[in-house]
Amino acid sequence: MTNENTREWAIIPEPNSMTVGEGVVSLPYAGRVNESIAIGDGDYLLARQLVADIRSTTGLDWDYATGGMWPGFISLHIADSDASEEAGTPGAYTLTIDTDGIAIAGYDFEGMRNGVQTLRQLIRQNGAVLPVLQIEDAPAYQIRGYYLDATRGRVPTLAWLKQWADKLCFYKYNQLQLYIEHTFAFDGMSETWRGSSPLTPADILEFDQYCANLGIELVPSVSTFGHQYVAMRTQELRELGEFPEDADRPFSFIERMRHHTLNVADDRSFAFSTQLVDSYLRLFRTKRFNICADETFDLGKGQSKQEAQRVGVATLYATYVGKLCEHLSQQGHEPMFWGDIAIEMPEILETLPNNVTLLNWQYDPEATDEKIQLVAKAGAKQIVCPAVWGWNALLPRIDDAWNNIARIARYGLDCGAEGMLVTDWGDFGHINDPRMAVPGMIFGAQYAWNPAGDSAGDTAENDLLARISRVEYDDCSARFVALLRNASAQAVFTWRELVEYLELDDGAGNCNTDVAQTIPCLTERLANQGNALTLREARDRMMRNMATIIERVPQANRKLQQCMVEIAPIMAHIGKPGITAAVRIAMEGQLLLNRAGFALAEAHGVHEAHDVDDRQPSDYRALARELECWCEAYAKEWTVTSQPSELHRIQEAVWKAADELRHISK
């Protein structure tokens, strides 16, 4: 698609077939969009999207109408029944731009919506003068979904969720799921959701309607088995957990990711799970429901141990998930759940009902197709699930996201997967600003639409980064996302390592062995020493293990500062203050994290003092103050997209790090 006529503009996802002609077409100063009533767009949203973009880009004030008496320079209509085979695919469209006008023909409402988004991208980049072209386009995957964590630290505001849905529509996504553990205001469960800024039934009803108008299916997703950390720590529900005796342990980001499983040998657990399902599903128009059921690490190890020994862990898991799926099926709903446990225990795959969809997640940038092939050979329905790679980080790991998403999309298509669901997680408090996930989200849009294209090698990635810079960020230099990628590569000491260092302290000055067991360099030592590891020894060992990496800090911070210098004028010219502030806060925060890691390593005798960015890392008090000042700026930026939710936990972790630095200085 790259030639003389298309060099200065791009379309994402890249169309399957496009012919660019000679010349250009000028939009009339007093034009109209004619949208056929047969499209089924009751509010004429698609016409209004085009009119709004024409006004914001060119200043021209267009009209819109319907019916044969009101012809428009832009015509939106349902395709003729004798359309080509590709045009007859759900979601397909054709777009024609020539001197006679602009016509979009969609196979259905979704096809029309998709064609309108392509035209909007062209208008935003070219203004009132568009290229002559002909596009025939259709998606590879019928389900192109996005999965947003709305529970592990951030609860997005409804206003921001609507903005995100608009963006998903713009890149032709047609499904969205919000991940919920404890951040929904279920009746009778206030002890679970109190203080979390929970979403409400009214929020969901309003957002479900908003998404439907955009052609996006909002699918309910709630944890019903694993990931019940907050609920299992309450007075009312703790007895349903595998380890109720641990309910009063201090809160831990790390333990939240591991110890959270229902005791499904207790009949009350099924009543609890179905209460969540039954009350939540009634707020959505879709028939799909994601019960999650992933990472049930403690299953069969606590209160259910005796039952697991009797029937086996796989049977215990499969029986419970099967009951939940049957419960949904009886109500006319289509269950989905995460596939990690079923894939680890393949005998479970043979027990799945025909209407169940397995969400097959794989986040390794170098993932193979083995697990996707396994599910396909078992005859189970699956949706493949890569990730935007933003969790535990201030800056998105763009290379990892691209490798993971492009790879998984191809594997899924080869194995007959029904769709792709791109995941965006917020482990460890969701420090990752959701706006940082936009490049990864757009990777998903490209490869869910056309995964079979040239998607191998640095050239393909760099080309896509440049196209994203143009289409999403209005960056004529096409360098914005590449610079963001380069900056993320300088993350030496990350939020994850800081949290691990802090949470090795159990709150009483002793080593938290549950946390230590999640850190590879400590696992073998714990096994050999019978858990005899002091806090000081654990932290010493952790920092020594990072010695080679930590030595990169001075060089990495110099490179990161150079990225900040180069990206600043680009951000000034694109005129998007929101993303400008988010990027600046993220980069400044990573500079400080790198310096904090360097200072902690020095305090543990890992290396001699060195200058870092012309400052002495041994000035621990100055670094502590900088962290606290940065945290205040970060907190203000948090409110742009999110409710207060668990911001206080991130603040407390930063303050604890600052206090550790001050303690070292004594």
XYZ file of C-alpha atoms in Angstrom:
666
model
C 0.000 0.000 0.000
C 3.020 2.312 0.219
C 3.474 4.353 -2.967
C 3.707 7.944 -4.120
C -0.005 8.520 -3.602
C -0.213 7.139 -0.065
C 3.099 8.234 1.408
C 1.636 10.999 3.580
C -1.384 9.135 4.945
C -2.268 5.699 6.279
C -5.257 3.536 7.164
C -5.417 1.260 10.210
C -6.294 -1.569 9.935
C -4.694 -1.706 6.505
C -7.352 -2.638 3.918
C -7.191 -5.996 2.200
C -7.601 -4.479 -1.255
C -7.014 -0.851 -2.222
C -6.424 0.832 -5.556
C -5.292 4.466 -5.484
C -6.077 6.407 -8.637
C -4.751 9.591 -10.164
C -5.803 12.956 -8.835
C -7.743 14.126 -5.820
C -11.317 14.913 -4.816
C -12.246 18.141 -3.029
C -15.077 18.127 -0.516
C -17.704 20.771 -1.334
C -17.954 23.652 1.101
C -21.678 22.974 1.604
C -22.019 19.212 1.492
C -24.275 16.525 2.852
C -24.010 12.935 4.064
C -26.920 10.769 2.966
C -27.313 7.729 5.219
C -29.779 5.052 4.158
C -32.377 4.194 6.772
C -31.853 0.523 5.849
C -28.508 0.607 7.677
C -30.357 0.508 10.991
C -28.441 3.372 12.561
C -31.375 4.887 14.428
C -29.551 7.996 15.660
C -27.624 8.494 12.396
C -24.455 8.195 14.448
C -22.328 7.286 11.430
C -23.379 10.338 9.457
C -22.828 12.500 12.511
C -19.321 11.064 12.985
C -18.415 12.116 9.447
C -19.976 15.568 9.796
C -18.103 16.131 13.081
C -14.749 15.112 11.571
C -15.290 17.280 8.496
C -16.088 20.237 10.736
C -13.132 19.721 13.095
C -10.648 19.101 10.255
C -11.780 21.563 7.597
C -14.124 23.989 9.320
C -16.858 23.121 6.805
C -20.378 22.797 8.196
C -22.086 19.850 6.537
C -25.635 18.540 6.721
C -26.893 14.950 6.902
C -30.160 13.386 5.789
C -31.761 10.191 4.563
C -33.944 9.181 1.617
C -33.828 9.646 -2.148
C -34.972 13.256 -2.017
C -31.832 14.356 -0.177
C -28.784 13.269 -2.189
C -25.393 13.688 -0.554
C -21.838 13.988 -1.782
C -21.139 11.184 0.684
C -23.543 8.261 0.364
C -23.895 5.474 2.931
C -25.941 2.450 1.908
C -26.261 -1.317 2.292
C -24.447 -3.286 -0.424
C -26.379 -4.933 -3.235
C -27.084 -8.643 -2.817
C -24.910 -9.483 -5.847
C -21.782 -8.035 -4.232
C -18.476 -9.856 -4.460
C -17.705 -12.760 -2.163
C -15.460 -10.651 0.091
C -18.032 -7.857 0.254
C -20.588 -10.452 1.364
C -18.744 -11.138 4.617
C -20.220 -9.746 7.855
C -18.376 -6.529 8.659
C -17.277 -6.033 5.034
C -17.524 -2.777 3.103
C -16.471 -1.027 -0.062
C -15.348 2.604 -0.215
C -15.192 4.574 -3.457
C -13.816 8.107 -3.694
C -13.995 9.755 -7.110
C -15.021 13.029 -8.706
C -18.699 12.040 -8.631
C -18.647 11.736 -4.854
C -17.921 9.287 -2.081
C -19.851 6.060 -1.584
C -19.632 3.480 1.182
C -21.502 0.214 0.812
C -21.622 -2.051 3.855
C -22.664 -5.690 3.999
C -24.470 -4.882 7.263
C -24.479 -2.186 9.949
C -21.039 -3.263 11.147
C -19.674 -3.167 7.603
C -21.027 0.333 7.160
C -19.547 1.361 10.494
C -16.163 -0.029 9.432
C -16.220 1.804 6.116
C -17.106 5.075 7.826
C -14.114 4.713 10.153
C -11.809 4.302 7.154
C -13.195 7.469 5.600
C -12.857 9.323 8.918
C -9.168 8.412 9.042
C -8.661 9.747 5.522
C -10.492 12.989 6.321
C -8.497 13.536 9.519
C -5.219 13.220 7.624
C -6.109 14.875 4.310
C -8.700 17.450 5.228
C -10.950 18.658 2.397
C -8.832 17.104 -0.396
C -9.016 13.306 -0.531
C -7.241 10.820 -2.802
C -9.135 9.032 -5.543
C -9.342 5.402 -4.476
C -11.319 2.171 -4.358
C -11.285 -0.137 -1.313
C -12.802 -3.591 -0.850
C -12.304 -4.751 2.691
C -13.416 -7.389 5.186
C -12.151 -8.612 8.588
C -10.281 -11.862 9.131
C -11.801 -12.354 12.597
C -15.495 -11.870 13.212
C -14.837 -11.130 16.898
C -12.297 -8.367 17.483
C -12.370 -7.597 21.162
C -10.580 -5.592 23.828
C -10.329 -6.629 27.470
C -9.809 -3.812 29.978
C -8.877 -4.403 33.617
C -11.263 -2.321 35.726
C -10.559 -3.884 39.083
C -6.912 -4.172 40.195
C -6.358 -0.547 41.082
C -8.177 1.586 38.524
C -11.890 1.959 38.016
C -12.273 4.102 34.889
C -14.696 7.003 34.904
C -17.772 6.528 32.732
C -16.732 9.541 30.664
C -13.352 7.984 29.926
C -14.897 4.591 29.133
C -17.012 6.311 26.492
C -13.907 7.940 25.022
C -12.234 4.540 24.921
C -15.257 2.977 23.214
C -15.106 5.759 20.609
C -11.466 4.902 19.969
C -12.200 1.171 19.711
C -14.922 1.945 17.181
C -12.499 4.129 15.207
C -10.154 1.135 14.815
C -12.988 -1.302 14.014
C -13.164 -3.312 17.249
C -16.585 -4.847 17.830
C -16.375 -6.230 21.378
C -15.307 -4.887 24.774
C -15.091 -6.596 28.159
C -14.402 -4.939 31.519
C -12.658 -7.160 34.052
C -14.408 -7.098 37.438
C -13.425 -8.732 40.725
C -14.660 -6.485 43.543
C -15.251 -3.146 41.815
C -18.961 -3.475 41.040
C -21.626 -2.435 43.540
C -23.357 -5.803 43.928
C -26.274 -5.691 46.365
C -25.445 -7.206 49.736
C -21.681 -7.056 49.131
C -20.777 -3.570 50.319
C -17.995 -4.947 52.523
C -16.304 -6.185 49.354
C -16.613 -3.080 47.191
C -16.483 -0.318 49.791
C -13.828 2.287 49.088
C -13.117 0.992 45.576
C -15.170 3.580 43.605
C -17.274 0.733 42.183
C -19.164 0.815 38.927
C -22.941 0.780 39.402
C -25.860 -0.816 37.548
C -26.709 2.597 36.081
C -23.141 2.921 34.766
C -23.357 -0.422 33.006
C -26.788 0.241 31.509
C -25.673 3.593 30.130
C -22.374 2.242 28.840
C -23.991 -0.833 27.296
C -26.291 1.432 25.272
C -23.396 3.689 24.300
C -21.352 0.726 23.051
C -24.312 -0.750 21.169
C -24.761 2.520 19.270
C -21.106 2.246 18.193
C -21.477 -1.351 17.038
C -19.539 -2.694 20.036
C -20.791 -5.666 22.040
C -20.243 -5.053 25.759
C -19.701 -8.492 27.305
C -19.980 -9.022 31.075
C -16.857 -10.459 32.698
C -16.646 -11.152 36.416
C -14.459 -13.431 38.508
C -16.507 -16.321 39.831
C -13.840 -18.804 41.000
C -10.256 -17.518 41.249
C -9.183 -13.917 41.831
C -11.436 -13.366 44.839
C -8.700 -11.787 46.972
C -10.712 -8.840 48.269
C -13.930 -10.796 48.849
C -12.060 -13.566 50.651
C -10.605 -11.002 53.092
C -13.999 -9.736 54.276
C -15.658 -10.761 57.524
C -18.779 -12.001 55.722
C -17.174 -14.086 52.963
C -13.767 -15.219 54.209
C -15.015 -18.693 55.136
C -15.579 -19.388 51.430
C -11.861 -19.095 50.660
C -9.293 -21.883 50.580
C -7.306 -20.206 53.381
C -9.645 -18.155 55.603
C -6.945 -18.097 58.287
C -4.928 -15.726 56.058
C -7.712 -13.179 55.623
C -6.202 -10.683 58.063
C -2.714 -10.615 56.581
C -1.597 -7.133 55.442
C -2.675 -6.197 51.926
C -0.137 -7.203 49.274
C -0.132 -6.472 45.541
C 1.784 -9.714 45.012
C -0.368 -11.925 47.221
C -3.481 -10.516 45.520
C -2.239 -12.067 42.287
C -1.810 -15.523 43.830
C -4.020 -16.264 46.851
C -7.638 -15.725 45.922
C -9.392 -19.040 45.227
C -12.879 -20.097 46.310
C -13.306 -23.351 48.204
C -15.607 -25.004 45.697
C -16.068 -28.049 47.914
C -18.351 -25.803 49.982
C -21.872 -25.601 48.494
C -22.121 -21.975 49.585
C -19.461 -21.070 47.011
C -21.721 -21.986 44.101
C -24.505 -19.850 45.548
C -22.030 -16.968 45.820
C -20.844 -17.375 42.214
C -24.340 -17.634 40.762
C -25.425 -14.569 42.713
C -22.704 -12.607 40.916
C -23.652 -14.069 37.548
C -27.408 -13.674 37.842
C -27.394 -10.090 39.057
C -24.730 -8.912 36.608
C -25.940 -10.513 33.369
C -29.307 -8.762 33.512
C -27.621 -5.411 32.892
C -26.293 -6.410 29.448
C -28.038 -7.016 26.140
C -25.537 -9.635 24.938
C -26.006 -13.352 25.496
C -22.294 -13.936 26.133
C -20.881 -14.073 29.670
C -17.269 -14.499 30.781
C -16.997 -16.313 34.145
C -13.162 -15.976 34.087
C -12.196 -19.023 36.278
C -8.458 -18.503 35.721
C -5.369 -18.945 37.884
C -7.022 -21.003 40.631
C -3.611 -21.505 42.237
C -4.848 -22.593 45.677
C -7.437 -25.079 44.455
C -7.155 -28.317 46.415
C -4.515 -26.941 48.766
C -6.636 -25.539 51.571
C -10.179 -26.268 52.669
C -10.885 -28.299 49.520
C -7.803 -30.495 49.931
C -9.712 -33.555 51.106
C -12.187 -33.360 48.216
C -9.356 -32.795 45.732
C -7.589 -35.907 47.018
C -10.810 -37.866 46.550
C -11.738 -36.786 42.991
C -8.601 -35.033 41.679
C -7.930 -31.332 41.156
C -8.852 -31.454 37.466
C -12.237 -33.002 38.210
C -12.848 -30.544 41.034
C -12.143 -27.657 38.677
C -14.054 -29.066 35.700
C -17.106 -29.917 37.786
C -17.398 -26.425 39.201
C -16.828 -24.630 35.905
C -19.227 -27.052 34.212
C -21.946 -26.226 36.752
C -21.481 -22.508 36.177
C -21.591 -22.973 32.401
C -24.727 -25.077 32.667
C -26.301 -22.457 34.917
C -25.720 -19.857 32.206
C -26.810 -22.144 29.379
C -30.124 -22.834 31.069
C -30.816 -19.113 30.924
C -29.994 -18.903 27.234
C -26.512 -17.456 27.667
C -23.214 -18.476 26.056
C -20.427 -19.031 28.628
C -16.775 -18.166 28.134
C -13.856 -18.620 30.493
C -10.072 -18.289 30.532
C -8.355 -21.426 29.280
C -5.149 -21.622 31.327
C -6.302 -24.325 33.756
C -8.045 -26.432 31.100
C -4.925 -26.327 28.924
C -2.705 -27.357 31.846
C -5.090 -30.287 32.454
C -6.180 -31.255 28.908
C -8.663 -33.822 30.171
C -10.867 -30.859 31.073
C -11.158 -29.924 27.388
C -13.050 -33.140 26.708
C -15.760 -32.193 29.205
C -16.624 -28.755 27.798
C -20.186 -28.234 26.501
C -20.489 -27.272 22.840
C -21.628 -23.722 23.562
C -18.634 -22.824 25.745
C -15.842 -20.627 24.358
C -12.332 -20.968 25.727
C -10.366 -17.721 26.021
C -6.883 -18.961 25.194
C -4.453 -16.397 26.618
C -0.755 -16.398 25.828
C 1.373 -13.347 26.548
C 4.859 -14.567 25.702
C 6.334 -12.446 22.875
C 7.915 -15.659 21.585
C 4.821 -17.828 22.053
C 4.348 -20.870 19.860
C 1.073 -22.187 18.473
C 1.161 -25.319 20.669
C -1.642 -24.333 23.056
C -3.839 -22.981 20.279
C -3.338 -26.192 18.308
C -4.197 -28.228 21.425
C -7.578 -26.554 21.826
C -8.310 -26.742 18.098
C -7.577 -30.468 18.001
C -9.882 -30.993 20.986
C -12.676 -29.442 18.916
C -13.346 -26.673 21.446
C -14.341 -23.166 20.437
C -11.651 -20.631 21.227
C -10.790 -16.973 21.074
C -7.074 -16.187 21.133
C -5.898 -13.580 23.629
C -2.595 -11.682 23.389
C -1.733 -8.591 25.477
C -0.763 -4.937 25.136
C 2.032 -5.517 27.675
C 1.430 -2.534 29.932
C 1.075 -4.134 33.365
C 3.514 -3.274 36.185
C 5.080 -0.522 34.093
C 4.877 3.216 33.553
C 5.883 2.869 29.891
C 4.361 0.231 27.581
C 6.605 -2.587 26.370
C 5.824 -1.931 22.729
C 8.177 -4.489 21.175
C 6.773 -7.254 23.382
C 3.204 -6.232 22.538
C 3.866 -6.211 18.811
C 5.599 -9.592 18.807
C 2.926 -11.176 20.966
C -0.110 -9.763 19.155
C 1.124 -10.315 15.586
C 2.185 -13.868 16.392
C -0.977 -14.932 18.254
C -3.236 -13.413 15.584
C -1.622 -15.563 12.883
C -1.753 -18.709 14.993
C -5.414 -18.188 15.791
C -6.364 -17.657 12.163
C -4.480 -20.792 11.111
C -6.270 -22.832 13.797
C -9.774 -21.559 13.095
C -10.212 -19.403 16.211
C -13.465 -17.467 16.306
C -11.877 -14.200 17.291
C -9.141 -12.316 19.081
C -9.441 -10.560 22.448
C -6.585 -8.156 23.219
C -6.012 -7.908 26.970
C -4.950 -4.872 28.990
C -4.118 -5.817 32.596
C -3.329 -3.676 35.643
C -1.439 -5.945 38.043
C 0.180 -4.365 41.111
C -2.231 -1.446 41.394
C -2.640 -0.581 37.693
C 0.134 1.984 37.665
C 0.056 1.832 33.846
C -1.950 4.781 32.495
C -4.561 3.301 30.115
C -3.619 5.856 27.464
C -0.196 4.213 27.279
C -1.925 1.104 25.885
C -3.094 2.828 22.693
C -0.251 1.546 20.455
C -0.850 -2.026 21.667
C -4.585 -1.632 21.162
C -3.952 -0.516 17.577
C -1.628 -3.484 17.013
C -4.626 -5.629 17.952
C -6.876 -3.744 15.558
C -4.459 -4.309 12.679
C -3.846 -7.996 13.244
C -7.400 -8.978 14.168
C -8.430 -7.486 10.827
C -5.574 -8.710 8.663
C -3.171 -11.089 10.470
C -1.987 -12.819 7.306
C -0.142 -9.809 5.917
C 3.570 -9.118 6.146
C 4.004 -9.066 9.917
C 7.523 -10.370 10.374
C 10.678 -8.451 11.101
C 11.654 -4.987 12.219
C 10.512 -3.385 8.962
C 6.890 -4.420 9.486
C 6.877 -3.227 13.098
C 8.532 0.084 12.278
C 6.094 0.663 9.429
C 3.148 0.100 11.759
C 4.641 2.394 14.422
C 4.947 5.123 11.805
C 1.357 4.619 10.637
C 0.088 4.785 14.223
C 2.012 8.012 14.742
C 0.268 9.543 11.738
C -3.268 8.222 12.236
C -3.617 8.337 16.018
C -1.294 11.150 17.043
C -1.403 13.460 13.978
C 2.387 13.278 13.915
C 3.679 14.307 10.494
C 7.169 13.160 11.450
C 5.789 9.635 12.073
C 8.283 9.225 14.967
C 6.140 9.566 18.088
C 5.454 5.875 18.788
C 8.998 4.813 17.880
C 10.347 7.268 20.452
C 7.877 5.953 23.020
C 9.126 2.441 22.190
C 12.738 3.556 22.606
C 11.943 5.162 25.949
C 10.276 2.012 27.272
C 13.432 0.040 26.470
C 15.257 2.099 29.124
C 13.158 0.729 31.996
C 15.859 -0.945 34.104
C 14.280 -0.962 37.570
C 10.506 -1.162 37.145
C 7.447 -0.779 39.325
C 7.361 -4.557 39.703
C 10.864 -4.710 41.166
C 10.115 -1.837 43.536
C 6.953 -3.567 44.779
C 8.832 -6.839 45.206
C 11.558 -5.114 47.210
C 9.037 -3.375 49.459
C 6.720 -6.348 49.965
C 9.535 -8.665 51.006
C 8.911 -6.948 54.346
C 5.937 -8.688 55.999
C 5.136 -5.545 57.961
C 6.962 -6.696 61.067
C 10.493 -6.518 59.700
C 10.594 -10.183 58.711
C 10.850 -11.758 55.267
C 7.477 -12.398 53.633
C 8.067 -15.911 52.318
C 4.922 -15.851 50.144
C 6.363 -12.876 48.294
C 9.879 -14.318 48.251
C 8.567 -17.482 46.590
C 7.439 -15.411 43.593
C 10.955 -14.022 42.989
C 13.003 -16.585 41.002
C 16.366 -15.767 42.563
C 14.942 -16.478 46.030
C 12.920 -19.596 45.289
C 15.848 -22.041 45.279
C 17.353 -20.477 48.398
C 14.063 -20.845 50.268
C 13.768 -24.482 49.247
C 17.322 -25.264 50.368
C 17.199 -23.290 53.581
C 13.774 -24.409 54.738
C 12.434 -20.843 54.445
C 15.191 -19.568 56.751
C 15.745 -16.210 55.107
C 15.851 -12.853 56.844
C 14.498 -9.685 55.237
C 18.000 -8.288 54.831
C 19.247 -11.502 53.233
C 16.296 -11.609 50.831
C 16.778 -8.011 49.724
C 20.543 -8.436 49.438
C 20.075 -11.473 47.236
C 17.438 -9.766 45.093
C 19.600 -6.705 44.465
C 22.754 -8.746 43.849
C 20.846 -10.768 41.285
C 20.049 -7.504 39.496
C 23.619 -6.174 39.668
C 24.406 -6.437 35.954
C 21.082 -4.865 35.013
C 21.324 -2.088 37.584
C 24.732 -1.045 36.241
C 22.892 0.039 33.073
C 21.024 2.808 34.919
C 23.310 5.770 34.118
C 23.377 4.935 30.412
C 19.662 4.080 30.310
C 18.686 7.340 31.961
C 20.799 9.320 29.524
C 19.003 7.588 26.635
C 15.632 8.142 28.281
C 16.343 11.828 28.725
C 17.331 12.041 25.067
C 13.980 10.463 24.125
C 12.271 13.124 26.230
C 14.175 15.856 24.388
C 13.262 14.447 20.971
C 9.617 13.735 21.718
C 8.849 17.107 23.350
C 8.590 19.191 20.124
C 6.558 16.432 18.467
C 4.066 16.484 21.335
C 3.954 20.275 21.176
C 3.065 20.216 17.474
C 0.418 17.481 17.640
C -1.507 19.531 20.198
C -2.814 16.719 22.405
C -2.191 17.932 25.979
C -3.687 14.801 27.535
C -1.233 12.366 26.001
C 1.576 14.897 26.388
C 1.092 15.031 30.148
C 0.681 11.246 30.441
C 3.896 10.564 28.507
C 5.852 13.160 30.434
C 4.726 11.794 33.820
C 5.526 8.224 32.751
C 9.014 9.084 31.504
C 9.870 11.190 34.560
C 8.617 8.383 36.784
C 10.794 5.805 35.052
C 13.851 8.011 35.454
C 13.147 8.072 39.189
C 12.493 4.328 39.382
C 15.819 3.658 37.686
C 17.582 5.939 40.144
C 15.775 4.332 43.075
C 16.928 0.879 41.958
C 20.483 2.141 41.601
C 20.386 3.696 45.082
C 18.964 0.548 46.689
C 21.613 -1.574 44.983
C 24.297 0.732 46.346
C 22.785 0.516 49.825
C 23.018 -3.284 49.619
C 26.672 -3.084 48.604
C 26.088 -4.198 45.036
C 28.308 -1.503 43.490
C 30.240 1.601 44.339
C 28.643 5.020 44.163
C 28.402 6.493 40.664
C 26.870 9.609 39.256
C 23.399 9.082 37.816
C 22.247 11.894 35.568
C 24.781 14.194 37.233
C 23.369 13.476 40.693
C 24.789 11.316 43.448
C 22.457 8.352 44.057
C 23.754 8.320 47.617
C 21.736 11.523 48.232
C 18.841 9.333 49.332
C 16.853 12.107 50.963
C 16.817 14.230 47.825
C 15.664 11.209 45.800
C 12.925 10.516 48.370
C 11.629 14.062 48.002
C 11.647 13.799 44.204
C 9.636 10.581 44.352
C 7.036 12.210 46.585
C 6.727 15.270 44.343
C 6.402 13.045 41.275
C 3.698 11.008 43.017
C 1.587 14.133 43.516
C 1.776 14.926 39.801
C 0.990 11.285 38.978
C -2.070 11.381 41.253
C -3.459 14.421 39.436
C -3.015 12.705 36.080
C -4.739 9.565 37.426
C -8.016 11.482 37.797
C -8.130 12.267 34.074
C -9.162 8.676 33.298
C -9.983 7.026 36.610
C -11.967 7.176 39.828
C -9.934 7.412 43.074
C -10.275 3.615 43.463
C -6.899 2.286 44.700
C -4.708 5.270 43.921
C -3.938 5.417 47.636
C -2.175 2.044 47.443
C 0.218 3.319 44.770
C 0.832 6.450 46.803
C 1.514 4.389 49.918
C 4.025 2.248 48.023
C 5.863 5.337 46.741
C 5.880 6.867 50.227
C 7.194 3.613 51.677
C 9.992 3.637 49.099
C 10.806 7.224 50.043
C 10.887 6.249 53.720
C 13.221 3.336 52.924
C 15.595 5.746 51.200
C 15.519 8.088 54.171
C 16.154 5.164 56.519
C 19.181 4.164 54.445
C 20.574 7.681 54.731
C 20.759 7.476 58.530
